PDB file of C-alpha atoms in Angstrom:
ATOM      1  CA  ASP A   1     101.401  67.371 137.385  1.00 70.00           C
ATOM      2  CA  VAL A   2     101.398  66.942 133.629  1.00 67.00           C
ATOM      3  CA  LYS A   3      98.020  66.940 132.071  1.00 91.00           C
ATOM      4  CA  VAL A   4      97.179  65.833 128.561  1.00 96.00           C
ATOM      5  CA  THR A   5      93.573  66.109 127.540  1.00 96.00           C
ATOM      6  CA  GLN A   6      91.757  64.850 124.468  1.00 96.00           C
ATOM      7  CA  SER A   7      88.605  66.379 123.099  1.00 92.00           C
ATOM      8  CA  SER A   8      86.434  63.274 123.210  1.00 92.00           C
ATOM      9  CA  ARG A   9      86.495  59.927 124.995  1.00 94.00           C
ATOM     10  CA  TYR A  10      84.146  58.247 122.521  1.00 96.00           C
ATOM     11  CA  LEU A  11      83.230  59.113 118.957  1.00 97.00           C
ATOM     12  CA  VAL A  12      80.995  57.444 116.426  1.00 97.00           C
ATOM     13  CA  LYS A  13      81.358  58.552 112.814  1.00 97.00           C
ATOM     14  CA  ARG A  14      80.223  57.372 109.424  1.00 97.00           C
ATOM     15  CA  THR A  15      82.435  56.259 106.564  1.00 97.00           C
ATOM     16  CA  GLY A  16      83.609  59.238 104.536  1.00 97.00           C
ATOM     17  CA  GLU A  17      83.182  61.814 107.283  1.00 97.00           C
ATOM     18  CA  LYS A  18      86.011  64.164 108.202  1.00 97.00           C
ATOM     19  CA  VAL A  19      87.050  63.613 111.816  1.00 97.00           C
ATOM     20  CA  PHE A  20      89.003  65.950 114.085  1.00 97.00           C
ATOM     21  CA  LEU A  21      90.697  64.725 117.243  1.00 97.00           C
ATOM     22  CA  GLU A  22      92.206  67.379 119.462  1.00 97.00           C
ATOM     23  CA  CYS A  23      94.887  67.082 122.094  1.00 97.00           C
ATOM     24  CA  VAL A  24      96.042  69.723 124.561  1.00 98.00           C
ATOM     25  CA  GLN A  25      98.954  69.543 127.011  1.00 97.00           C
ATOM     26  CA  ASP A  26      99.744  71.984 129.780  1.00 95.00           C
ATOM     27  CA  MET A  27     103.447  71.312 130.395  1.00 92.00           C
ATOM     28  CA  ASP A  28     104.942  73.405 127.608  1.00 92.00           C
ATOM     29  CA  HIS A  29     106.337  70.238 125.976  1.00 93.00           C
ATOM     30  CA  GLU A  30     107.928  70.600 122.564  1.00 92.00           C
ATOM     31  CA  ASN A  31     107.160  67.047 121.458  1.00 92.00           C
ATOM     32  CA  MET A  32     103.671  65.758 120.785  1.00 95.00           C
ATOM     33  CA  PHE A  33     102.580  62.432 119.335  1.00 95.00           C
ATOM     34  CA  TRP A  34      99.542  60.650 117.973  1.00 97.00           C
ATOM     35  CA  TYR A  35      99.276  56.876 118.280  1.00 97.00           C
ATOM     36  CA  ARG A  36      96.626  54.329 117.603  1.00 97.00           C
ATOM     37  CA  GLN A  37      96.285  51.216 119.693  1.00 96.00           C
ATOM     38  CA  ASP A  38      94.772  47.997 118.404  1.00 93.00           C
ATOM     39  CA  PRO A  39      94.587  44.590 120.093  1.00 88.00           C
ATOM     40  CA  GLY A  40      97.692  42.511 119.418  1.00 83.00           C
ATOM     41  CA  LEU A  41      99.419  45.334 117.559  1.00 85.00           C
ATOM     42  CA  GLY A  42     100.359  47.618 120.419  1.00 87.00           C
ATOM     43  CA  LEU A  43     100.736  51.350 120.001  1.00 93.00           C
ATOM     44  CA  ARG A  44     101.695  52.517 116.541  1.00 94.00           C
ATOM     45  CA  LEU A  45     102.916  56.017 115.810  1.00 93.00           C
ATOM     46  CA  ILE A  46     100.841  57.963 113.296  1.00 96.00           C
ATOM     47  CA  TYR A  47     102.511  61.387 113.406  1.00 96.00           C
ATOM     48  CA  PHE A  48     104.633  63.420 115.744  1.00 93.00           C
ATOM     49  CA  SER A  49     105.591  67.053 116.081  1.00 94.00           C
ATOM     50  CA  TYR A  50     108.692  68.498 117.696  1.00 91.00           C
ATOM     51  CA  ASP A  51     107.732  72.140 117.354  1.00 92.00           C
ATOM     52  CA  VAL A  52     104.930  74.428 116.274  1.00 94.00           C
ATOM     53  CA  LYS A  53     104.074  73.911 112.614  1.00 91.00           C
ATOM     54  CA  MET A  54     106.550  71.037 112.397  1.00 92.00           C
ATOM     55  CA  LYS A  55     105.423  67.480 111.796  1.00 94.00           C
ATOM     56  CA  GLU A  56     106.944  64.166 110.912  1.00 93.00           C
ATOM     57  CA  LYS A  57     105.305  60.981 109.673  1.00 94.00           C
ATOM     58  CA  GLY A  58     105.295  58.005 111.925  1.00 92.00           C
ATOM     59  CA  ASP A  59     104.838  54.395 110.941  1.00 90.00           C
ATOM     60  CA  ILE A  60     101.242  54.551 109.713  1.00 95.00           C
ATOM     61  CA  PRO A  61     100.445  58.071 108.424  1.00 96.00           C
ATOM     62  CA  GLU A  62      98.239  57.015 105.506  1.00 96.00           C
ATOM     63  CA  GLY A  63      94.737  58.396 105.775  1.00 96.00           C
ATOM     64  CA  TYR A  64      95.699  60.896 108.478  1.00 98.00           C
ATOM     65  CA  SER A  65      96.993  64.433 108.683  1.00 97.00           C
ATOM     66  CA  VAL A  66      97.947  66.645 111.617  1.00 97.00           C
ATOM     67  CA  SER A  67      98.066  70.272 112.585  1.00 97.00           C
ATOM     68  CA  ARG A  68     100.076  72.068 115.203  1.00 97.00           C
ATOM     69  CA  GLU A  69      99.392  75.801 115.175  1.00 96.00           C
ATOM     70  CA  LYS A  70     100.078  76.301 118.883  1.00 96.00           C
ATOM     71  CA  LYS A  71     102.600  74.610 121.119  1.00 96.00           C
ATOM     72  CA  GLU A  72     100.043  73.157 123.478  1.00 97.00           C
ATOM     73  CA  ARG A  73      97.683  71.787 120.845  1.00 97.00           C
ATOM     74  CA  PHE A  74      98.106  68.943 118.372  1.00 98.00           C
ATOM     75  CA  SER A  75      95.231  67.861 116.152  1.00 97.00           C
ATOM     76  CA  LEU A  76      94.759  64.634 114.239  1.00 98.00           C
ATOM     77  CA  ILE A  77      92.548  64.731 111.171  1.00 98.00           C
ATOM     78  CA  LEU A  78      90.982  61.802 109.377  1.00 97.00           C
ATOM     79  CA  GLU A  79      90.229  63.289 105.978  1.00 94.00           C
ATOM     80  CA  SER A  80      87.697  60.629 105.008  1.00 97.00           C
ATOM     81  CA  ALA A  81      87.063  58.127 107.775  1.00 97.00           C
ATOM     82  CA  SER A  82      87.079  54.444 106.922  1.00 97.00           C
ATOM     83  CA  THR A  83      86.046  51.404 108.934  1.00 97.00           C
ATOM     84  CA  ASN A  84      89.670  50.282 109.305  1.00 96.00           C
ATOM     85  CA  GLN A  85      90.330  53.475 111.250  1.00 98.00           C
ATOM     86  CA  THR A  86      88.131  52.241 114.067  1.00 98.00           C
ATOM     87  CA  SER A  87      90.579  52.223 116.953  1.00 97.00           C
ATOM     88  CA  MET A  88      91.744  53.782 120.204  1.00 97.00           C
ATOM     89  CA  TYR A  89      93.653  57.008 119.525  1.00 98.00           C
ATOM     90  CA  LEU A  90      96.150  58.189 122.099  1.00 98.00           C
ATOM     91  CA  CYS A  91      97.916  61.522 122.224  1.00 97.00           C
ATOM     92  CA  ALA A  92     101.151  61.984 124.144  1.00 95.00           C
ATOM     93  CA  SER A  93     103.651  64.702 124.911  1.00 94.00           C
ATOM     94  CA  SER A  94     107.234  64.797 126.142  1.00 91.00           C
ATOM     95  CA  SER A  95     110.118  67.151 126.575  1.00 86.00           C
ATOM     96  CA  PRO A  96     112.915  66.772 123.985  1.00 79.00           C
ATOM     97  CA  ASP A  97     115.408  65.707 126.663  1.00 77.00           C
ATOM     98  CA  TYR A  98     113.236  62.884 127.980  1.00 76.00           C
ATOM     99  CA  THR A  99     111.547  61.421 124.936  1.00 75.00           C
ATOM    100  CA  GLY A 100     111.114  58.097 126.704  1.00 83.00           C
ATOM    101  CA  THR A 101     108.969  59.732 129.346  1.00 88.00           C
ATOM    102  CA  GLN A 102     105.761  60.295 127.502  1.00 92.00           C
ATOM    103  CA  TYR A 103     102.593  61.561 129.104  1.00 94.00           C
ATOM    104  CA  PHE A 104      99.445  60.230 127.530  1.00 96.00           C
ATOM    105  CA  GLY A 105      95.962  61.583 127.286  1.00 97.00           C
ATOM    106  CA  PRO A 106      93.005  59.365 128.259  1.00 96.00           C
ATOM    107  CA  GLY A 107      92.422  58.287 124.671  1.00 96.00           C
ATOM    108  CA  THR A 108      89.594  58.598 122.175  1.00 97.00           C
ATOM    109  CA  ARG A 109      87.779  55.445 121.191  1.00 97.00           C
ATOM    110  CA  LEU A 110      86.629  55.995 117.594  1.00 97.00           C
ATOM    111  CA  LEU A 111      84.076  53.801 115.892  1.00 98.00           C
ATOM    112  CA  VAL A 112      83.606  54.287 112.151  1.00 98.00           C
ATOM    113  CA  LEU A 113      80.415  52.764 110.786  1.00 97.00           C
TER     114      LEU A 113
ATOM    115  CA  ARG B   1     109.496  39.629 112.887  1.00 68.00           C
ATOM    116  CA  LYS B   2     108.227  42.402 115.131  1.00 77.00           C
ATOM    117  CA  GLU B   3     110.767  44.971 116.312  1.00 87.00           C
ATOM    118  CA  VAL B   4     109.682  44.510 119.908  1.00 92.00           C
ATOM    119  CA  GLU B   5     108.085  41.295 121.059  1.00 93.00           C
ATOM    120  CA  GLN B   6     106.308  40.401 124.261  1.00 95.00           C
ATOM    121  CA  ASP B   7     104.440  37.329 125.460  1.00 94.00           C
ATOM    122  CA  PRO B   8     100.819  38.552 125.576  1.00 93.00           C
ATOM    123  CA  GLY B   9      99.982  36.349 128.578  1.00 92.00           C
ATOM    124  CA  PRO B  10      97.901  36.516 130.606  1.00 95.00           C
ATOM    125  CA  PHE B  11     100.130  35.642 133.493  1.00 96.00           C
ATOM    126  CA  ASN B  12      97.779  34.546 136.265  1.00 97.00           C
ATOM    127  CA  VAL B  13      99.495  34.557 139.667  1.00 97.00           C
ATOM    128  CA  PRO B  14      98.394  34.526 143.327  1.00 97.00           C
ATOM    129  CA  GLU B  15      98.992  37.492 145.592  1.00 98.00           C
ATOM    130  CA  GLY B  16     102.489  37.430 147.013  1.00 97.00           C
ATOM    131  CA  ALA B  17     103.979  35.612 144.048  1.00 97.00           C
ATOM    132  CA  THR B  18     107.033  36.722 142.114  1.00 98.00           C
ATOM    133  CA  VAL B  19     106.509  37.094 138.387  1.00 97.00           C
ATOM    134  CA  ALA B  20     108.832  38.055 135.550  1.00 96.00           C
ATOM    135  CA  PHE B  21     108.250  39.204 132.002  1.00 93.00           C
ATOM    136  CA  ASN B  22     110.714  39.421 129.157  1.00 95.00           C
ATOM    137  CA  CYS B  23     110.702  41.611 126.093  1.00 95.00           C
ATOM    138  CA  THR B  24     112.970  41.029 123.091  1.00 96.00           C
ATOM    139  CA  TYR B  25     114.019  43.652 120.584  1.00 94.00           C
ATOM    140  CA  SER B  26     115.509  43.184 117.132  1.00 91.00           C
ATOM    141  CA  ASN B  27     117.526  46.358 116.536  1.00 85.00           C
ATOM    142  CA  SER B  28     120.908  46.280 118.229  1.00 82.00           C
ATOM    143  CA  ALA B  29     121.156  50.070 117.787  1.00 82.00           C
ATOM    144  CA  SER B  30     118.425  50.586 120.363  1.00 79.00           C
ATOM    145  CA  GLN B  31     119.385  53.321 122.765  1.00 79.00           C
ATOM    146  CA  SER B  32     116.966  53.408 125.662  1.00 89.00           C
ATOM    147  CA  PHE B  33     114.445  51.113 127.251  1.00 93.00           C
ATOM    148  CA  PHE B  34     111.395  51.579 129.436  1.00 94.00           C
ATOM    149  CA  TRP B  35     108.484  49.730 130.989  1.00 97.00           C
ATOM    150  CA  TYR B  36     105.052  51.305 130.919  1.00 97.00           C
ATOM    151  CA  ARG B  37     101.942  50.120 132.700  1.00 97.00           C
ATOM    152  CA  GLN B  38      98.459  50.302 131.221  1.00 97.00           C
ATOM    153  CA  ASP B  39      95.348  49.616 133.259  1.00 96.00           C
ATOM    154  CA  CYS B  40      92.215  48.380 131.553  1.00 93.00           C
ATOM    155  CA  ARG B  41      90.670  51.144 129.427  1.00 90.00           C
ATOM    156  CA  LYS B  42      93.234  53.667 130.631  1.00 93.00           C
ATOM    157  CA  GLU B  43      96.245  55.351 129.088  1.00 95.00           C
ATOM    158  CA  PRO B  44      99.785  53.988 129.425  1.00 96.00           C
ATOM    159  CA  LYS B  45     101.927  55.427 132.203  1.00 96.00           C
ATOM    160  CA  LEU B  46     105.661  55.220 132.669  1.00 95.00           C
ATOM    161  CA  LEU B  47     106.588  52.577 135.233  1.00 96.00           C
ATOM    162  CA  MET B  48     110.358  52.708 135.114  1.00 95.00           C
ATOM    163  CA  SER B  49     113.403  53.178 132.936  1.00 91.00           C
ATOM    164  CA  VAL B  50     115.759  50.283 132.262  1.00 92.00           C
ATOM    165  CA  TYR B  51     119.455  50.910 132.696  1.00 83.00           C
ATOM    166  CA  SER B  52     122.386  48.732 131.681  1.00 84.00           C
ATOM    167  CA  SER B  53     123.248  48.278 135.348  1.00 86.00           C
ATOM    168  CA  GLY B  54     119.694  47.295 136.228  1.00 87.00           C
ATOM    169  CA  ASN B  55     117.128  49.381 138.023  1.00 91.00           C
ATOM    170  CA  GLU B  56     115.111  48.649 141.150  1.00 94.00           C
ATOM    171  CA  ASP B  57     112.114  50.557 142.444  1.00 94.00           C
ATOM    172  CA  GLY B  58     110.531  48.933 145.473  1.00 96.00           C
ATOM    173  CA  ARG B  59     109.086  45.584 144.405  1.00 97.00           C
ATOM    174  CA  PHE B  60     109.965  46.171 140.761  1.00 97.00           C
ATOM    175  CA  THR B  61     113.299  45.338 139.127  1.00 97.00           C
ATOM    176  CA  ALA B  62     114.150  45.982 135.508  1.00 96.00           C
ATOM    177  CA  GLN B  63     117.150  44.479 133.740  1.00 95.00           C
ATOM    178  CA  LEU B  64     118.749  44.915 130.329  1.00 94.00           C
ATOM    179  CA  ASN B  65     120.698  42.236 128.488  1.00 93.00           C
ATOM    180  CA  ARG B  66     122.232  43.858 125.408  1.00 91.00           C
ATOM    181  CA  ALA B  67     124.074  40.726 124.299  1.00 91.00           C
ATOM    182  CA  SER B  68     120.832  38.765 124.026  1.00 92.00           C
ATOM    183  CA  GLN B  69     118.728  41.813 123.185  1.00 93.00           C
ATOM    184  CA  TYR B  70     116.073  41.574 125.798  1.00 93.00           C
ATOM    185  CA  ILE B  71     114.817  43.479 128.811  1.00 96.00           C
ATOM    186  CA  SER B  72     113.018  42.040 131.777  1.00 96.00           C
ATOM    187  CA  LEU B  73     110.662  43.169 134.516  1.00 97.00           C
ATOM    188  CA  LEU B  74     110.476  41.333 137.823  1.00 97.00           C
ATOM    189  CA  ILE B  75     107.670  41.970 140.273  1.00 98.00           C
ATOM    190  CA  ARG B  76     108.060  40.626 143.793  1.00 98.00           C
ATOM    191  CA  ASP B  77     105.284  40.133 146.341  1.00 98.00           C
ATOM    192  CA  SER B  78     102.542  40.739 143.756  1.00 98.00           C
ATOM    193  CA  LYS B  79      99.553  42.819 144.816  1.00 98.00           C
ATOM    194  CA  LEU B  80      96.048  42.782 143.390  1.00 97.00           C
ATOM    195  CA  SER B  81      96.701  46.334 142.228  1.00 97.00           C
ATOM    196  CA  ASP B  82      99.561  45.126 140.026  1.00 98.00           C
ATOM    197  CA  SER B  83      96.994  43.618 137.648  1.00 98.00           C
ATOM    198  CA  ALA B  84      97.522  45.494 134.394  1.00 98.00           C
ATOM    199  CA  THR B  85      99.181  45.237 131.003  1.00 97.00           C
ATOM    200  CA  TYR B  86     102.903  45.940 130.974  1.00 98.00           C
ATOM    201  CA  LEU B  87     104.311  47.527 127.820  1.00 96.00           C
ATOM    202  CA  CYS B  88     107.935  47.321 126.821  1.00 95.00           C
ATOM    203  CA  VAL B  89     109.280  50.403 125.029  1.00 94.00           C
ATOM    204  CA  VAL B  90     112.469  50.692 122.988  1.00 92.00           C
ATOM    205  CA  ILE B  91     113.892  53.944 121.644  1.00 88.00           C
ATOM    206  CA  TYR B  92     115.921  53.924 118.425  1.00 78.00           C
ATOM    207  CA  SER B  93     116.243  57.655 117.839  1.00 73.00           C
ATOM    208  CA  SER B  94     115.306  60.942 119.420  1.00 66.00           C
ATOM    209  CA  TYR B  95     111.659  60.525 118.523  1.00 70.00           C
ATOM    210  CA  LYS B  96     111.051  56.968 117.539  1.00 75.00           C
ATOM    211  CA  LEU B  97     109.601  54.889 120.327  1.00 84.00           C
ATOM    212  CA  ILE B  98     108.614  51.330 119.559  1.00 90.00           C
ATOM    213  CA  PHE B  99     106.009  49.843 121.869  1.00 92.00           C
ATOM    214  CA  GLY B 100     105.529  46.157 122.449  1.00 93.00           C
ATOM    215  CA  SER B 101     101.956  44.912 122.358  1.00 93.00           C
ATOM    216  CA  GLY B 102     102.063  44.239 126.081  1.00 95.00           C
ATOM    217  CA  THR B 103     101.984  41.419 128.614  1.00 96.00           C
ATOM    218  CA  ARG B 104      98.836  41.082 130.664  1.00 96.00           C
ATOM    219  CA  LEU B 105      99.173  40.291 134.374  1.00 98.00           C
ATOM    220  CA  LEU B 106      96.314  39.066 136.557  1.00 97.00           C
ATOM    221  CA  VAL B 107      96.954  38.818 140.279  1.00 98.00           C
ATOM    222  CA  ARG B 108      94.315  36.754 142.077  1.00 97.00           C
ATOM    223  CA  PRO B 109      93.461  36.802 145.804  1.00 96.00           C
TER     224      PRO B 109
END
């Protein structure tokens, strides 16, 4: 059974803080993704990675960066948190042959004050 | 215009009812299509793929209409446990998935 875990379920941070969200998957998947989900907007892709040390911008990369030093781990970094980054953050992984079958972590609900 | 559009609902139906949702997409180059289910405060999970020839899995049937650029999900004999948000997903390239904002279904006793 695929398992994707995220470091925190809930986080409260202050404006300007640096925020790290970690995601770990145990299925040896090459592809990993970070999304944010907001009411009425659906899931929007922030960044994805198709291999260690490789990353590609998604639709809304501004204000975010990522790191993938190991295959199983994909980190999302908010360099200087802002209130408009308050959201639900979801990590996902997939194999390259079945990109449509994504396995999601439980999500991190981030509140930036 | 959004790339993938869904009626947000909620669709409020009694147990045992048949309910259908549609999802329209704007890019005719779309390659693959899926339905995901998301329970309240949970992560999305793959429900089923959508094939050109249609796809049935128990009470669930998914259809694709390329000419009109929409996909549909039909749920027969609705159960209380079917209450969730159903997300339409369209793939344009190897990595680019576009998620609809979801249709909420409420099944009442």
